[in-house]
Coordinates of C-alpha atoms in Angstrom, one line a residue:
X1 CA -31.7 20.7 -96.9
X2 CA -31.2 21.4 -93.3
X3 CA -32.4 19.7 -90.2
X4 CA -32.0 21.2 -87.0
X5 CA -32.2 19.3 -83.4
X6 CA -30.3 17.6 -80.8
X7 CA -27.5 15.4 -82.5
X8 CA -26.7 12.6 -79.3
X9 CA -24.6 11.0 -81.2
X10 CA -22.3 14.0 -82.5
X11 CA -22.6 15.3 -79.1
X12 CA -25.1 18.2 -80.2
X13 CA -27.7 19.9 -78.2
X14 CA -28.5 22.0 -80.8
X15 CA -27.2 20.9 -84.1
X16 CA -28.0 20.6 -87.9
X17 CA -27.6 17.9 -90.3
X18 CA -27.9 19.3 -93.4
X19 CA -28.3 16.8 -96.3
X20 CA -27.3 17.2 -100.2
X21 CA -28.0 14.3 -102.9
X22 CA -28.9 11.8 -100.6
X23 CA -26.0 12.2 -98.7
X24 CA -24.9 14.0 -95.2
X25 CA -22.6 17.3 -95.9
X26 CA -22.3 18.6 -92.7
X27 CA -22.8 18.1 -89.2
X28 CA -22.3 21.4 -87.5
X29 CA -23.7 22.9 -84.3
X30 CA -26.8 25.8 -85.0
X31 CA -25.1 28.9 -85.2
X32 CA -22.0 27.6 -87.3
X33 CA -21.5 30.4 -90.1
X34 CA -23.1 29.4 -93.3
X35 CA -26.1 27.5 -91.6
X36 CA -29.2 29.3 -92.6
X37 CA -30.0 29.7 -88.7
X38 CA -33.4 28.6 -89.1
X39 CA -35.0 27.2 -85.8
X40 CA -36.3 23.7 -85.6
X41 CA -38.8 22.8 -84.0
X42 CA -39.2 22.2 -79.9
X43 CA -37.5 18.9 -78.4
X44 CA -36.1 18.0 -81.7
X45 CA -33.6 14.6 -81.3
X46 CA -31.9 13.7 -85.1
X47 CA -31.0 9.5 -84.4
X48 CA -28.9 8.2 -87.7
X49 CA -31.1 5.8 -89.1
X50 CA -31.4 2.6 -87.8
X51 CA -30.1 -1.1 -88.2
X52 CA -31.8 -4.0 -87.5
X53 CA -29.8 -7.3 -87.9
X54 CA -32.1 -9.4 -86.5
X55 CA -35.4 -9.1 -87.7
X56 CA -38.2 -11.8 -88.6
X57 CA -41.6 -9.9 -89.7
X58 CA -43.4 -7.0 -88.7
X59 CA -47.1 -5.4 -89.7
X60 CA -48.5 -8.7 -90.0
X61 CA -45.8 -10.1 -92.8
X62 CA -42.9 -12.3 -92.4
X63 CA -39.5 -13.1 -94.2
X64 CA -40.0 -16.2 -94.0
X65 CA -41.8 -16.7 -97.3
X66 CA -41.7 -17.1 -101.1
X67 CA -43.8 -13.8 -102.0
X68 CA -41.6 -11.1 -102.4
X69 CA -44.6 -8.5 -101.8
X70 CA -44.6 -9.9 -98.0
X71 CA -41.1 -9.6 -97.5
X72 CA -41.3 -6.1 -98.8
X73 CA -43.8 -5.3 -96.7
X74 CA -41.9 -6.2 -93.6
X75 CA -38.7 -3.9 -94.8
X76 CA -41.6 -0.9 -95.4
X77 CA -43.8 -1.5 -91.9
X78 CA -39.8 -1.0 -89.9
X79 CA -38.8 1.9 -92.4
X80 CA -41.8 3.4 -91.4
X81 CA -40.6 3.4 -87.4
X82 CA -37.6 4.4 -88.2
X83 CA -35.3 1.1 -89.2
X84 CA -34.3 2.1 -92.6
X85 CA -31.8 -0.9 -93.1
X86 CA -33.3 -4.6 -91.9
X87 CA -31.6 -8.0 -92.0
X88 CA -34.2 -10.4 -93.1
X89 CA -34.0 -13.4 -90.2
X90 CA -35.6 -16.5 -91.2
X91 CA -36.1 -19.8 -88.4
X92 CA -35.1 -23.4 -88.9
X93 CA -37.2 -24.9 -91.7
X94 CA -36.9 -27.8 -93.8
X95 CA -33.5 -27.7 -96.5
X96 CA -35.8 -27.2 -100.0
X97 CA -38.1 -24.6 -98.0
X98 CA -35.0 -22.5 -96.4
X99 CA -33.7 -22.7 -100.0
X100 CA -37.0 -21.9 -101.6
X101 CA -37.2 -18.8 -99.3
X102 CA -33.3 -17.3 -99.9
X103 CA -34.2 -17.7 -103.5
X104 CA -36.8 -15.3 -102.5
X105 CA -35.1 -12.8 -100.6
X106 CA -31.9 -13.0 -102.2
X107 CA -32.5 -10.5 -105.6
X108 CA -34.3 -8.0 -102.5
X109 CA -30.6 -7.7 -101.1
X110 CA -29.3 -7.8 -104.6
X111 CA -31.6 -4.2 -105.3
X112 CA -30.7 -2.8 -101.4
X113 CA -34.4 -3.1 -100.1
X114 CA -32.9 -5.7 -98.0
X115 CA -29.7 -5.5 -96.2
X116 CA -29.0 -9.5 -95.9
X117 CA -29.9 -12.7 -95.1
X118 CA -29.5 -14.1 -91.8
X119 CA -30.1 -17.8 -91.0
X120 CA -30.8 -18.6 -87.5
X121 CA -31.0 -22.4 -87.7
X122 CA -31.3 -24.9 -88.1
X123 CA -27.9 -25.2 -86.7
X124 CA -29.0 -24.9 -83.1
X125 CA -29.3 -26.6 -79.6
X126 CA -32.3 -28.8 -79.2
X127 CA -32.5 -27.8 -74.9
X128 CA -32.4 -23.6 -76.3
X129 CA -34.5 -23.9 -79.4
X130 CA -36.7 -21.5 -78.4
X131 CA -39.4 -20.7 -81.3
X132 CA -37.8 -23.1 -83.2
X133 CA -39.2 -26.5 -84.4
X134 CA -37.3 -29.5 -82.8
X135 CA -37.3 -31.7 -85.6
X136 CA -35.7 -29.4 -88.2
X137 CA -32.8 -28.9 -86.2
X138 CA -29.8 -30.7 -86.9
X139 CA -26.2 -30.4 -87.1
X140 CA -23.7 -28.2 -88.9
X141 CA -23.8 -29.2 -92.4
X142 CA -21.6 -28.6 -95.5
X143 CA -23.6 -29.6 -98.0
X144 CA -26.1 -27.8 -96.7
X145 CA -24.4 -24.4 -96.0
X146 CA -22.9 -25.0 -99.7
X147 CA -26.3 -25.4 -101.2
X148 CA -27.9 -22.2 -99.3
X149 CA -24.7 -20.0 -100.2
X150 CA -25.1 -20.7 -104.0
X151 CA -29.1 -19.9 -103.8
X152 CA -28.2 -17.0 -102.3
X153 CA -25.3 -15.5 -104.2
X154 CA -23.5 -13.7 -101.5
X155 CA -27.1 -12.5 -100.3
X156 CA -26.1 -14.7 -97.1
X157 CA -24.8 -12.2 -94.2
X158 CA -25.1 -13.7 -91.0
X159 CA -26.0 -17.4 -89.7
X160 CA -26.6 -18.6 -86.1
X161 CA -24.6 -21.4 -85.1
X162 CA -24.7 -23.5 -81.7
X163 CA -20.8 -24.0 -81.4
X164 CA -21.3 -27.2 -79.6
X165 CA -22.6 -29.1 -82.1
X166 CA -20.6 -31.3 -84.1
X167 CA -18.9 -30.1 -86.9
X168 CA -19.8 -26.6 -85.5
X169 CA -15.8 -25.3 -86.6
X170 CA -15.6 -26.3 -89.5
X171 CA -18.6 -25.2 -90.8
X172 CA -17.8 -21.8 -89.4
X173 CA -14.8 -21.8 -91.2
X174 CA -16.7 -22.3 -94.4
X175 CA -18.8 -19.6 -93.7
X176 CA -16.1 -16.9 -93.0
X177 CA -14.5 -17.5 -96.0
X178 CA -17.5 -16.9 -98.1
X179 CA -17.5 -13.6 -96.0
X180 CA -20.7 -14.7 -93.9
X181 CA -20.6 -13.3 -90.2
X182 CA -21.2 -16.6 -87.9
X183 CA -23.3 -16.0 -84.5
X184 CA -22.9 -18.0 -81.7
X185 CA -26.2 -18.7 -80.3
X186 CA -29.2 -21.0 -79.3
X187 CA -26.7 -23.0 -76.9
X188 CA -26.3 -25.3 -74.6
X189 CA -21.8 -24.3 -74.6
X190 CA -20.1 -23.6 -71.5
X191 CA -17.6 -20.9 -70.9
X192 CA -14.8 -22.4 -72.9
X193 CA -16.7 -23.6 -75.8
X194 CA -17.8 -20.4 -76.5
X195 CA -14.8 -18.7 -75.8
X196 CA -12.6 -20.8 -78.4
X197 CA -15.5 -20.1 -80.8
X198 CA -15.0 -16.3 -80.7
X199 CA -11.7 -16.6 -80.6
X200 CA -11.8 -18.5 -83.9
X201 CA -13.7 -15.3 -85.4
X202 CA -10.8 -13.4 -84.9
X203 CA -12.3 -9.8 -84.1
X204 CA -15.8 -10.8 -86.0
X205 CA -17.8 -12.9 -84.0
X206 CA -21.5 -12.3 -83.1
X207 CA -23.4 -13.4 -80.1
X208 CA -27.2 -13.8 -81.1
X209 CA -29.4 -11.7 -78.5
X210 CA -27.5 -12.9 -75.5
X211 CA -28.7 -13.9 -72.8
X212 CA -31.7 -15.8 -74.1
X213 CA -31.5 -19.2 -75.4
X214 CA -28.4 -20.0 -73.7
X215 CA -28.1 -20.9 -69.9
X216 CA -28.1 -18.2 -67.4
X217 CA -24.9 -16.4 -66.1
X218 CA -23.8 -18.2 -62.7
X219 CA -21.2 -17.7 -60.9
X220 CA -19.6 -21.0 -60.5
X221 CA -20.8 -21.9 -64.0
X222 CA -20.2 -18.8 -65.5
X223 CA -21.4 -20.3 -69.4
X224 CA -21.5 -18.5 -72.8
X225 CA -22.9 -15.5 -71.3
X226 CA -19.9 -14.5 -69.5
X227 CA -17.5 -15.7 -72.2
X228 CA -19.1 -13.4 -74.8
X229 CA -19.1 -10.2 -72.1
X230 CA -15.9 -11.4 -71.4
X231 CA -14.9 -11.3 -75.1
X232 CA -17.0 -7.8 -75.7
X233 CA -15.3 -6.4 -73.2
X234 CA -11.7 -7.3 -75.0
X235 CA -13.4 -5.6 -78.0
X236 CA -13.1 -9.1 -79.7
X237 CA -17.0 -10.0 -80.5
X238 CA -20.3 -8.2 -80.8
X239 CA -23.4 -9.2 -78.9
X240 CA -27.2 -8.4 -79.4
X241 CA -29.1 -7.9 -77.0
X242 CA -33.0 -7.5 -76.9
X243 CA -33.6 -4.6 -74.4
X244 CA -37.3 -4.8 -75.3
X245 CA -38.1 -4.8 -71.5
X246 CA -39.3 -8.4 -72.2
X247 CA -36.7 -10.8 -73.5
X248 CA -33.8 -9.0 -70.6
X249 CA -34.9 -6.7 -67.9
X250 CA -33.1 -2.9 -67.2
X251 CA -30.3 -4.3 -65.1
X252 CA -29.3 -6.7 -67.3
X253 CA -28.9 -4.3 -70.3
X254 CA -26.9 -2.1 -68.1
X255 CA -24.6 -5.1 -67.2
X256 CA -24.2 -5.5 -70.8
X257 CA -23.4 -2.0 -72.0
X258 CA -20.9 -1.5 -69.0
X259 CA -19.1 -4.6 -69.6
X260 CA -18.8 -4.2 -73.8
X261 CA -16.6 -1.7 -75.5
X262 CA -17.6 0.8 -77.5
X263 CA -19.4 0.1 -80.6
X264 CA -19.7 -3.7 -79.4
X265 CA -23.7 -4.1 -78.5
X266 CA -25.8 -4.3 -80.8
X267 CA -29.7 -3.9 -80.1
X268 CA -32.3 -6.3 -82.3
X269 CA -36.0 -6.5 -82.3
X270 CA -36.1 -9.8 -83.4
X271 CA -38.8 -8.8 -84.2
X272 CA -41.7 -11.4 -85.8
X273 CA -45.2 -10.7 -87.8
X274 CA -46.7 -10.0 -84.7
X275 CA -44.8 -6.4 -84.1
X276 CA -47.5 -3.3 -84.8
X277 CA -49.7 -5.9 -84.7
X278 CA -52.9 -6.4 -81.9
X279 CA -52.8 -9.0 -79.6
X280 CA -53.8 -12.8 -80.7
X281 CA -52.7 -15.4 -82.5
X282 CA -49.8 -16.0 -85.1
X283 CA -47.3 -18.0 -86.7
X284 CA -43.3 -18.2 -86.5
X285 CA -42.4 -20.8 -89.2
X286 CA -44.3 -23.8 -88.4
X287 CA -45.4 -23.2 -84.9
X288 CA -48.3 -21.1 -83.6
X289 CA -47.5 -17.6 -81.4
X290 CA -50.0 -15.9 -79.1
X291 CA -49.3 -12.4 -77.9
X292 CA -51.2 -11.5 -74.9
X293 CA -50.5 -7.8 -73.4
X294 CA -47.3 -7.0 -76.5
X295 CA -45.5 -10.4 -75.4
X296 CA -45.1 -13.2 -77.9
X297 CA -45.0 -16.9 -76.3
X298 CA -45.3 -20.1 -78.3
X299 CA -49.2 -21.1 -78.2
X300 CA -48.4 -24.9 -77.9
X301 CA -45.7 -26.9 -75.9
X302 CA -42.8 -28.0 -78.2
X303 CA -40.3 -25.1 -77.4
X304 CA -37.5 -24.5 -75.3
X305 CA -37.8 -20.6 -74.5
X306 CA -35.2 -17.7 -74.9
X307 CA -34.3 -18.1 -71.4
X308 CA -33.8 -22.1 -71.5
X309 CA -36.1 -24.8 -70.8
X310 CA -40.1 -24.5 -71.2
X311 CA -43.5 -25.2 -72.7
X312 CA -46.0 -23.2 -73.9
X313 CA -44.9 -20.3 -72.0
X314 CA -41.8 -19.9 -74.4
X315 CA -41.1 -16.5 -75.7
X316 CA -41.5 -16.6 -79.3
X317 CA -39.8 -13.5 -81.0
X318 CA -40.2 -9.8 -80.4
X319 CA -43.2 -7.0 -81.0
X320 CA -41.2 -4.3 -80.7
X321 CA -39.5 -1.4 -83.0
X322 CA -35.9 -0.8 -83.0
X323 CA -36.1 2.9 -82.1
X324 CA -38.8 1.7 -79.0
X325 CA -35.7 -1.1 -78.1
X326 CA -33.6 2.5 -78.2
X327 CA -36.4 4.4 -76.3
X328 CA -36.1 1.2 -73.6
X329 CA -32.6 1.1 -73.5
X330 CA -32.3 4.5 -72.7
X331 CA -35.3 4.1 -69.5
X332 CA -32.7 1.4 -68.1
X333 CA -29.4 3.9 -67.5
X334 CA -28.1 3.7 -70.6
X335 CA -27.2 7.5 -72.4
X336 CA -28.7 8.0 -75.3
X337 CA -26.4 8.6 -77.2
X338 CA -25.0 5.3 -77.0
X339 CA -28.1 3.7 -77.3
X340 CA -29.1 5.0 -80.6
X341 CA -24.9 3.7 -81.8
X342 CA -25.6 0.5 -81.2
X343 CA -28.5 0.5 -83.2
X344 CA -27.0 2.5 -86.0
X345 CA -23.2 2.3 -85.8
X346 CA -22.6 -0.9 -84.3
X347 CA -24.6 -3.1 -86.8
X348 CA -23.0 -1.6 -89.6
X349 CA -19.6 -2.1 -88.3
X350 CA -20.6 -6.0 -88.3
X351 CA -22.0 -6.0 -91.6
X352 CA -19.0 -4.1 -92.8
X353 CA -21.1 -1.1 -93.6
X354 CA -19.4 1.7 -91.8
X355 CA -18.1 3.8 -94.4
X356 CA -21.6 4.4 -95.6
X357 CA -23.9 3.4 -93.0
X358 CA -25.0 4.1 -89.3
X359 CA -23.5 7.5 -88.7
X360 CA -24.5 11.1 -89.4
X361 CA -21.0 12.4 -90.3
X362 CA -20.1 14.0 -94.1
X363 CA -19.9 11.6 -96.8
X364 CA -22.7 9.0 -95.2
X365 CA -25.7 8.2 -97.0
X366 CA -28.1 10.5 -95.3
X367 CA -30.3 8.0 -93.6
X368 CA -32.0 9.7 -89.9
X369 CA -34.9 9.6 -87.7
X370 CA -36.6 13.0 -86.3
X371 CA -38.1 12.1 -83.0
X372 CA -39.2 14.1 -80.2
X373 CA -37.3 14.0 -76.6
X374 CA -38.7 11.3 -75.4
X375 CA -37.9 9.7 -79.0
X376 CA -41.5 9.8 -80.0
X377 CA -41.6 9.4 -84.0
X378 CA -42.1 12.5 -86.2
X379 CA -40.1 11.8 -89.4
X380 CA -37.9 9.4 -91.6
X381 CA -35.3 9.9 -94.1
X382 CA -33.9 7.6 -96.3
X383 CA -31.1 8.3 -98.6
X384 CA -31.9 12.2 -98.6
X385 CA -35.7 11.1 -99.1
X386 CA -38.2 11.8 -96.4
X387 CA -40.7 8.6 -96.0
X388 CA -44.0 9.3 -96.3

């Protein structure tokens, strides 16, 4: 099978992939001998298929349950725009319902409809909860972690981690040795804190979408925000970032991708039930959502937003679709080309997925996403299999 288009990423204005059982053959530019020559149709842009890594619902369903059909669901409403690999992210909830819902998901990741788990509390800073509840938030515990890696059986990918907290390091520790990627988020650290706490990752560390929930770049207090840019920069940590247009504004994502290496910013929907969905009123683990005009804020005070300190004006998760975070990225400044990486390539590099996953090069599972030139939708493939 042959697909013909721009290839951004290959550095292709006229290109074709062309696909054999389920996996990519060739990459070649139109015209390469061999290539049936067949033209494609107008405007045609071929993305690899992409990655979210933090992801909490979609289509009206949320991960953050104990019916597998609904977590399913989720996976098939982001496939359908385009995200044919998704991290389930669940929010701080009590310890026997956080176990009770990795039980769940756990045998989804163990059959690939699911790429992972990822935990984003309740290991966080009460002042930068954001949508999360204050009173299930607590400090790094062992027991705890040991009790949710063992539900899970290596299901577990990623887990968000305030690296203030006590017992924040060793905890970490723990986690990286069960091969768990630890993200440094939902903070209240200043510039060395978070500094020693990538450092102590050693090359792996994850920022979780920086820039919200932790305190705003200054520059006599320059915080975690500078110490992760500072750290992306030494191609020594990762960072998500949200370029919905909502959680961080154009200049701010063109900060980020200036200062980061290659291959080091990674762009999440965080995406909750509410994405796809109309606006009105919803639920993010225990607290109640309203989305008014495509923006989620908590309904209710009892949150700290992304951005720091607030009430009922919080923002409460993402409505957005990776490739329209890719399609926003790219209004801001930012080529596309290296847009659509880091929401391809550069979450599989952190899951440790790159020999497979994220690229269309020969040998990778053929997963793309045929858009138009201003990345409108047209089709999705999924390991050689075009969704319907």
């Amino acid at each position: 099978m042959e697909i013909r288009g721009a290839v951004p990423t290959a550095g292709l204005t006229d290109g074709v992939v062309t696909v054999q059982d389920g996996v990519v053959a060739s990459v070649a530019a139109a015209g390469t001998p061999g290539l049936s020559g067949a033209p494609g149709a107008p405007g045609t842009v071929i993305l690899p298929g992409l990655l979210d890594i933090h992801c909490h619902g979609g289509g009206g369903h949320s991960f953050a349950t104990t019916d597998p059909a609904e977590a399913l669901a989720v996976a098939a409403y982001h496939a359908a725009t385009g995200t044919t690999g998704v991290i389930a992210s669940l929010v701080s909830a009590a310890p026997e319902e956080l176990l009770r819902q990795v039980r769940t998901l756990a045998p989804l990741v163990a059959a690939g409809q699911l790429l992972g788990i990822h935990l984003e509390g309740p290991f966080l800073a009460p002042a930068r909860r954001g949508a999360h509840a204050p009173w299930l938030l607590r400090d790094p515990d062992p027991a705890l972690v040991a009790d949710l890696l063992e539900a899970a059986g290596g299901a577990i990918k990623i887990v968000t981690v305030a690296p203030e907290r006590p017992g924040a390091a060793p905890v970490a520790a723990m986690l990286r040795a069960a091969g768990v990627v630890v993200a440094y988020g939902h903070t209240e650290a200043g510039y060395d804190c978070m500094a020693r706490a990538l450092a102590g990752a050693s090359g792996h560390g994850l920022v979780t979408h920086l820039g919200n929930a932790m305190p705003a770049l200054h520059h006599r207090a320059a915080g975690p925000v500078a110490a992760a840019l500072a750290a992306a920069a030494g191609d020594a940590a990762s960072v998500e970032l949200i370029a919905d247009g909502v959680h961080v504004d154009a200049g701010f994502t063109r900060l980020v991708f200036a200062a980061a290496a290659p291959g080091r910013v990674v762009l999440v929907t965080d995406a909750t039930a509410a994405a796809g969905m109309a606006d009105g009123d919803y639920v993010l683990g225990p607290l109640r959502v309203t989305v008014s005009g495509g923006v989620a804020r908590l309904t209710a005070e009892g949150g700290a937003g992304e951005g720091g300190a607030g009430g009922g004006s919080a923002i409460a998760g993402g409505t957005s679709t990776l490739l329209r975070v890719v399609a926003t990225a790219r209004a801001a400044g930012v080529p596309l080309a290296d847009a659509a990486r880091a929401a391809s390539a550069a979450p599989a590099r952190v899951l440790g997925l790159s020999a497979s996953r994220g690229a269309l090069a020969p040998g990778m599972v053929a997963d793309l996403v045929v858009t138009g030139e201003n990345l409108g939708l047209r089709r999705v493939m999924r390991a050689g299999r075009w969704l319907e």
